[in-house]
CSV table of C-alpha atoms and ligand atoms in Angstrom, one decimal:
chain,number,residue,atom,x,y,z
A,138,MET,CA,10.2,10.5,-33.0
A,139,ASN,CA,10.3,8.8,-36.3
A,140,ILE,CA,7.9,10.5,-38.6
A,141,THR,CA,6.3,7.3,-39.9
A,142,GLY,CA,4.7,4.2,-38.5
A,143,ASN,CA,3.3,5.6,-35.3
A,144,THR,CA,-0.2,5.8,-33.7
A,145,ILE,CA,-0.6,9.4,-32.7
A,146,PHE,CA,-3.2,11.2,-30.6
A,147,VAL,CA,-3.4,15.0,-31.2
A,148,PRO,CA,-5.9,16.6,-28.8
A,149,GLY,CA,-6.3,20.1,-30.3
A,150,ALA,CA,-6.4,19.2,-34.0
A,151,THR,CA,-9.7,20.5,-35.2
A,152,SER,CA,-8.0,23.5,-36.6
A,153,GLY,CA,-4.7,25.4,-37.1
A,154,ILE,CA,-1.3,23.8,-36.4
A,155,GLY,CA,-2.8,20.6,-34.9
A,156,LEU,CA,-4.9,19.9,-37.9
A,157,ALA,CA,-2.1,20.8,-40.4
A,158,LEU,CA,0.4,18.6,-38.5
A,159,ALA,CA,-2.2,15.7,-38.3
A,160,LEU,CA,-2.7,15.8,-42.0
A,161,ARG,CA,1.1,15.7,-42.7
A,162,LEU,CA,1.6,12.9,-40.2
A,163,LYS,CA,-1.3,10.9,-41.7
A,164,SER,CA,0.1,11.3,-45.2
A,165,ARG,CA,3.4,9.9,-43.9
A,166,GLY,CA,1.9,6.6,-42.9
A,167,ASN,CA,0.9,7.3,-39.3
A,168,THR,CA,-2.5,6.4,-37.7
A,169,VAL,CA,-3.7,9.7,-36.4
A,170,ILE,CA,-6.5,10.3,-33.9
A,171,ILE,CA,-7.6,13.9,-33.6
A,172,GLY,CA,-9.3,15.4,-30.6
A,173,GLY,CA,-11.1,18.6,-29.7
A,174,ARG,CA,-14.4,20.0,-28.4
A,175,ARG,CA,-16.1,20.8,-31.7
A,176,THR,CA,-17.7,17.5,-32.4
A,177,SER,CA,-19.3,18.6,-35.7
A,178,LEU,CA,-15.8,19.5,-37.0
A,179,LEU,CA,-14.4,16.2,-35.8
A,180,ALA,CA,-17.1,14.4,-37.8
A,181,GLU,CA,-16.4,16.5,-40.9
A,182,LEU,CA,-12.6,15.9,-40.6
A,183,ALA,CA,-13.1,12.2,-40.2
A,184,GLU,CA,-15.3,12.1,-43.3
A,185,ALA,CA,-12.9,14.3,-45.4
A,186,HIS,CA,-9.6,12.8,-44.3
A,187,GLY,CA,-10.2,9.5,-42.7
A,188,PHE,CA,-9.0,10.5,-39.2
A,189,GLU,CA,-10.1,8.7,-36.1
A,190,THR,CA,-11.6,11.1,-33.6
A,191,VAL,CA,-12.3,11.6,-30.0
A,192,ARG,CA,-14.2,14.4,-28.2
A,193,ILE,CA,-12.0,15.9,-25.5
A,194,ASP,CA,-12.1,19.0,-23.4
A,195,THR,CA,-8.5,19.4,-22.1
A,196,ALA,CA,-9.7,22.0,-19.6
A,197,ASP,CA,-11.8,19.3,-17.9
A,198,ALA,CA,-10.1,16.5,-15.9
A,199,ALA,CA,-13.0,14.1,-16.3
A,200,SER,CA,-13.1,14.6,-20.1
A,201,ILE,CA,-9.3,13.9,-20.2
A,202,ALA,CA,-9.8,10.7,-18.2
A,203,GLU,CA,-12.7,9.5,-20.4
A,204,ALA,CA,-10.9,10.3,-23.7
A,205,THR,CA,-7.7,8.6,-22.5
A,206,ALA,CA,-9.5,5.4,-21.7
A,207,ASP,CA,-11.3,5.6,-25.0
A,208,VAL,CA,-8.2,6.2,-27.1
A,209,VAL,CA,-6.0,3.7,-25.3
A,210,GLY,CA,-8.8,1.1,-25.5
A,211,ARG,CA,-9.4,1.5,-29.2
A,212,PHE,CA,-5.7,2.1,-30.2
A,213,PRO,CA,-3.5,-0.1,-28.0
A,214,ASP,CA,-0.6,0.7,-30.3
A,215,LEU,CA,-0.7,4.4,-29.5
A,216,ASN,CA,2.8,5.6,-28.9
A,217,VAL,CA,2.8,9.4,-29.5
A,218,LEU,CA,0.8,12.1,-27.7
A,219,VAL,CA,0.9,15.6,-29.1
A,220,ALA,CA,-0.4,18.0,-26.4
A,221,MET,CA,-1.5,20.7,-28.9
A,222,ALA,CA,-4.7,22.2,-27.4
A,223,GLY,CA,-4.3,25.8,-26.4
A,224,ILE,CA,-5.9,29.2,-26.2
A,225,MET,CA,-4.5,32.8,-26.3
A,226,ARG,CA,-6.5,35.7,-24.9
A,227,PRO,CA,-5.5,39.3,-24.7
A,228,GLU,CA,-5.5,40.6,-21.1
A,229,ASP,CA,-5.4,44.2,-19.7
A,230,TRP,CA,-3.9,44.0,-16.2
A,231,THR,CA,-4.5,47.7,-15.6
A,232,THR,CA,-8.2,47.2,-15.3
A,233,PRO,CA,-10.3,44.6,-13.5
A,234,GLY,CA,-11.8,41.8,-15.5
A,235,PHE,CA,-8.9,39.9,-16.9
A,236,LEU,CA,-8.8,37.2,-14.3
A,237,ALA,CA,-11.4,34.8,-15.8
A,238,ASP,CA,-9.3,34.7,-19.0
A,239,ALA,CA,-6.1,34.3,-17.1
A,240,GLU,CA,-7.5,31.4,-15.1
A,241,GLU,CA,-8.9,29.7,-18.2
A,242,THR,CA,-5.5,30.1,-19.9
A,243,VAL,CA,-3.7,28.4,-17.1
A,244,VAL,CA,-6.2,25.5,-17.0
A,245,THR,CA,-6.1,24.9,-20.7
A,246,ASN,CA,-2.5,25.6,-21.6
A,247,LEU,CA,-0.7,24.3,-18.5
A,248,LEU,CA,-3.0,22.1,-16.3
A,249,GLY,CA,-4.4,20.5,-19.5
A,250,PRO,CA,-1.0,19.2,-20.7
A,251,ILE,CA,0.0,18.2,-17.2
A,252,ARG,CA,-3.2,16.1,-16.8
A,253,LEU,CA,-2.8,14.7,-20.3
A,254,ILE,CA,0.7,13.6,-19.8
A,255,ASP,CA,-0.2,12.1,-16.4
A,256,ALA,CA,-3.0,10.2,-18.0
A,257,PHE,CA,-0.9,8.8,-20.9
A,258,VAL,CA,2.5,8.0,-19.3
A,259,PRO,CA,1.3,4.6,-17.9
A,260,HIS,CA,0.4,3.5,-21.4
A,261,LEU,CA,3.3,5.1,-23.2
A,262,ARG,CA,5.9,3.6,-21.0
A,263,GLU,CA,4.9,0.2,-22.4
A,264,ARG,CA,5.2,1.3,-26.0
A,265,PRO,CA,8.2,1.2,-28.3
A,266,GLY,CA,9.1,4.6,-29.8
A,267,ALA,CA,7.0,6.4,-27.2
A,268,THR,CA,7.1,10.2,-27.5
A,269,ILE,CA,5.3,13.1,-25.9
A,270,VAL,CA,5.3,16.3,-28.0
A,271,THR,CA,4.6,19.4,-25.9
A,272,VAL,CA,3.7,22.7,-27.5
A,273,SER,CA,5.2,25.9,-26.2
A,274,SER,CA,5.8,29.2,-28.1
A,275,GLY,CA,8.5,31.7,-29.0
A,276,LEU,CA,6.6,33.8,-26.5
A,277,ALA,CA,8.0,31.5,-23.7
A,278,HIS,CA,11.3,33.4,-24.3
A,279,THR,CA,10.3,36.8,-25.5
A,280,PRO,CA,7.0,38.3,-24.2
A,281,LEU,CA,4.0,39.9,-25.9
A,282,ARG,CA,2.6,42.7,-23.8
A,283,PHE,CA,-1.0,41.8,-24.5
A,284,THR,CA,-0.9,38.2,-23.3
A,285,PRO,CA,0.9,37.9,-20.0
A,286,THR,CA,-0.7,34.7,-18.8
A,287,TYR,CA,-0.3,33.0,-22.2
A,288,ASN,CA,3.4,33.9,-22.2
A,289,ALA,CA,3.7,32.6,-18.7
A,290,THR,CA,2.0,29.2,-19.5
A,291,LYS,CA,4.2,28.7,-22.5
A,292,ALA,CA,7.4,29.5,-20.4
A,293,ALA,CA,6.0,26.9,-17.9
A,294,ILE,CA,5.6,24.3,-20.7
A,295,HIS,CA,9.2,24.9,-21.8
A,296,GLN,CA,10.5,24.2,-18.2
A,297,LEU,CA,8.1,21.3,-17.8
A,298,SER,CA,9.4,19.8,-21.0
A,299,GLU,CA,13.0,20.3,-19.9
A,300,SER,CA,12.3,18.6,-16.5
A,301,ILE,CA,10.1,15.7,-17.4
A,302,ARG,CA,12.4,14.8,-20.3
A,303,MET,CA,15.0,13.8,-17.7
A,304,GLN,CA,12.5,11.8,-15.7
A,305,LEU,CA,10.8,10.0,-18.7
A,306,ALA,CA,13.9,9.2,-20.7
A,307,PRO,CA,14.9,6.3,-18.4
A,308,ILE,CA,11.4,4.7,-18.9
A,309,GLY,CA,11.7,5.0,-22.7
A,310,ILE,CA,9.6,8.1,-23.3
A,311,GLN,CA,11.1,10.9,-25.4
A,312,VAL,CA,9.9,14.5,-24.9
A,313,THR,CA,10.0,16.8,-27.8
A,314,GLU,CA,9.0,20.5,-27.5
A,315,LEU,CA,7.4,22.2,-30.5
A,316,VAL,CA,8.2,25.9,-30.2
A,317,PRO,CA,6.1,27.7,-32.9
A,318,PRO,CA,6.7,31.3,-33.9
A,319,ALA,CA,3.7,33.4,-34.8
A,320,VAL,CA,1.8,31.2,-37.3
A,321,ARG,CA,-1.3,32.2,-39.3
A,322,THR,CA,-4.1,30.4,-37.5
A,323,ALA,CA,-7.3,31.4,-35.7
A,324,LEU,CA,-5.6,31.4,-32.3
A,325,MET,CA,-6.1,35.2,-31.9
A,326,PRO,CA,-8.3,37.6,-33.9
A,327,GLY,CA,-6.3,39.0,-36.9
A,328,HIS,CA,-3.6,36.3,-36.8
A,329,GLU,CA,-4.9,34.3,-39.8
A,330,SER,CA,-3.6,37.1,-42.1
A,331,ALA,CA,-0.9,38.8,-40.0
A,332,ASP,CA,2.1,39.8,-42.1
A,333,HIS,CA,4.6,38.9,-39.4
A,334,ALA,CA,3.2,35.4,-38.9
A,335,MET,CA,4.3,32.3,-40.8
A,336,PRO,CA,1.9,30.8,-43.3
A,337,LEU,CA,0.6,27.6,-41.7
A,338,ASP,CA,1.7,25.3,-44.5
A,339,ALA,CA,5.2,26.7,-44.5
A,340,TYR,CA,5.4,26.2,-40.8
A,341,VAL,CA,4.3,22.5,-40.7
A,342,ASP,CA,6.5,21.7,-43.8
A,343,GLU,CA,9.5,23.0,-41.9
A,344,VAL,CA,8.5,21.1,-38.8
A,345,MET,CA,8.2,17.8,-40.7
A,346,THR,CA,11.6,18.5,-42.3
A,347,LEU,CA,13.2,19.1,-38.9
A,348,LEU,CA,11.6,16.1,-37.3
A,349,GLU,CA,12.8,13.9,-40.2
A,350,ALA,CA,16.3,15.3,-40.0
A,351,ASP,CA,16.6,14.8,-36.2
A,352,PRO,CA,14.1,12.3,-34.7
A,353,GLU,CA,15.7,12.8,-31.3
A,354,ALA,CA,15.2,16.6,-31.3
A,355,ARG,CA,14.6,18.1,-27.9
A,356,GLU,CA,13.1,21.2,-29.4
A,357,VAL,CA,11.7,21.8,-32.9
A,358,LEU,CA,12.8,25.3,-33.8
A,359,VAL,CA,12.0,26.6,-37.2
A,360,GLU,CA,14.3,29.4,-38.4
A,361,GLN,CA,11.7,32.1,-37.7
A,362,VAL,CA,11.4,31.3,-34.0
A,363,LYS,CA,15.1,31.5,-33.3
A,364,LEU,CA,14.8,35.3,-33.2
A,365,LEU,CA,12.6,34.9,-30.1
A,366,ARG,CA,14.1,31.7,-28.6
A,367,TYR,CA,17.7,33.0,-28.5
A,368,ALA,CA,17.2,36.8,-28.0
A,369,GLU,CA,18.5,36.7,-24.4
A,370,VAL,CA,21.4,34.5,-25.4
A,371,ARG,CA,22.4,36.8,-28.3
A,372,GLY,CA,22.0,39.8,-26.1
A,373,ASP,CA,19.4,41.6,-28.3
A,374,TYR,CA,16.4,40.8,-26.0
A,375,ASP,CA,15.2,44.4,-25.5
A,376,GLN,CA,15.4,45.1,-29.2
A,377,ILE,CA,13.5,41.9,-30.1
A,378,VAL,CA,10.8,42.6,-27.5
A,379,GLY,CA,10.3,46.0,-29.1
A,380,VAL,CA,10.1,44.6,-32.6
A,381,LEU,CA,7.8,41.8,-31.7
A,382,ASN,CA,5.4,44.1,-29.8
A,383,ALA,CA,5.4,46.7,-32.5
A,384,ALA,CA,4.4,44.0,-35.1
A,385,GLU,CA,1.5,42.9,-32.9
A,386,GLU,CA,0.3,46.5,-32.4
A,387,ARG,CA,-0.1,46.7,-36.2
A,388,VAL,CA,-2.4,43.6,-36.1
A,389,ARG,CA,-4.6,44.8,-33.3
B,666,LIG,N1,-0.6,30.1,-34.1
B,666,LIG,C1,0.5,30.6,-33.4
B,666,LIG,O1,1.0,31.7,-33.7
B,666,LIG,C2,1.1,29.8,-32.3
B,666,LIG,C3,2.4,30.2,-31.8
B,666,LIG,C4,2.9,29.5,-30.8
B,666,LIG,C5,2.3,28.5,-30.2
B,666,LIG,N2,1.0,28.1,-30.7
B,666,LIG,C6,0.3,27.0,-30.0
B,666,LIG,O2,-0.1,26.0,-31.0
B,666,LIG,C7,-1.2,25.4,-30.4
B,666,LIG,C8,-2.3,25.3,-31.5
B,666,LIG,O3,-2.8,26.6,-31.7
B,666,LIG,P1,-3.3,27.1,-33.2
B,666,LIG,O4,-2.5,28.3,-33.5
B,666,LIG,O5,-3.3,26.0,-34.1
B,666,LIG,O6,-4.7,27.7,-32.8
B,666,LIG,P2,-6.2,27.2,-33.2
B,666,LIG,O7,-6.4,27.1,-34.7
B,666,LIG,O8,-7.1,28.1,-32.4
B,666,LIG,O9,-6.2,25.7,-32.6
B,666,LIG,C9,-6.4,25.4,-31.2
B,666,LIG,C10,-6.8,24.0,-31.1
B,666,LIG,O10,-6.9,23.7,-29.7
B,666,LIG,C11,-8.1,23.1,-29.4
B,666,LIG,N3,-8.5,23.5,-28.1
B,666,LIG,C12,-8.6,24.7,-27.5
B,666,LIG,N4,-9.1,24.6,-26.2
B,666,LIG,C13,-9.3,23.3,-26.0
B,666,LIG,C14,-9.9,22.5,-25.0
B,666,LIG,N5,-10.3,23.1,-23.8
B,666,LIG,N6,-10.1,21.2,-25.2
B,666,LIG,C15,-9.7,20.6,-26.3
B,666,LIG,N7,-9.2,21.2,-27.4
B,666,LIG,C16,-9.0,22.6,-27.2
B,666,LIG,C17,-9.1,23.6,-30.5
B,666,LIG,O11,-10.1,22.7,-30.7
B,666,LIG,P3,-11.7,22.9,-30.2
B,666,LIG,O12,-12.0,24.3,-30.3
B,666,LIG,O13,-12.4,22.0,-31.2
B,666,LIG,O14,-11.7,22.3,-28.9
B,666,LIG,C18,-8.2,23.7,-31.7
B,666,LIG,O15,-8.1,22.4,-32.3
B,666,LIG,C19,-1.6,26.1,-29.2
B,666,LIG,O16,-1.1,25.4,-28.0
B,666,LIG,C20,-0.9,27.4,-29.3
B,666,LIG,O17,-0.7,28.0,-28.1
B,666,LIG,C21,0.4,28.7,-31.7
């Protein structure tokens, strides 16, 4: 995608990477509509930064349908969807009780983007410069012991992105996968100040630089995530899994 002149919907932009990216994109001349469940935060962000907003719960099919109709109706020029919303929950598979978190993770992180993309493709296929940005993780490629279902949903998002890219290219929709490394956000307790995680501003600055340098990018890979993304290819997978999990142990 070109990083200017778009109308962009970011469900999952009330905090963290989504909000930081929405701010950067707005400052580069895009119209940005932010979405999330926390309506008071949406109102505050609209007031503070001039964002357009929509309430959306991406774990709820009816809410996705309602928000899509609202956004497309109000912003017929919309040409970019950034499927940002996600959750990350620690799970202990050695004891009962993790299943509710696992199910919620699948519904939010995998079914949510699938439903969102399904809802927006009919509109996007009519728009010039149409782009869908998916959001996976370095953990799609190198797993964290504490978050099995999260890792699995992000690996699924990677494969989904690789597959639908081939289907959607002929109808004029680009698919770009954002692959963040650990970034200092509220996604997991302790992550906002974790030493091994990238500062949020540094992460989104590098993302903007990469998008600007290569508007056709299939994956947006900041330097720090390449350690995880290419561990298997380099042949140091076991070592990187060890280093990654030791770093997380220190946070927990
Ligand atoms: N931070 C990292 O280390 C990291 C690394 C790799 C990938 N990622 C991915 O980056 C994305 C953003 O995460 P973040 O780190 O910025 O965490 P965050 O600060 O917790 O932000 C998560 C965002 O998702 C929204 N969200 C969650 N569940 C939702 C739902 N059911 N419906 C609508 N919105 C929902 C939240 O909004 P509301 O609560 O207002 O609904 C919030 O805006 C996620 O997909 C995450 O998996 C993050």
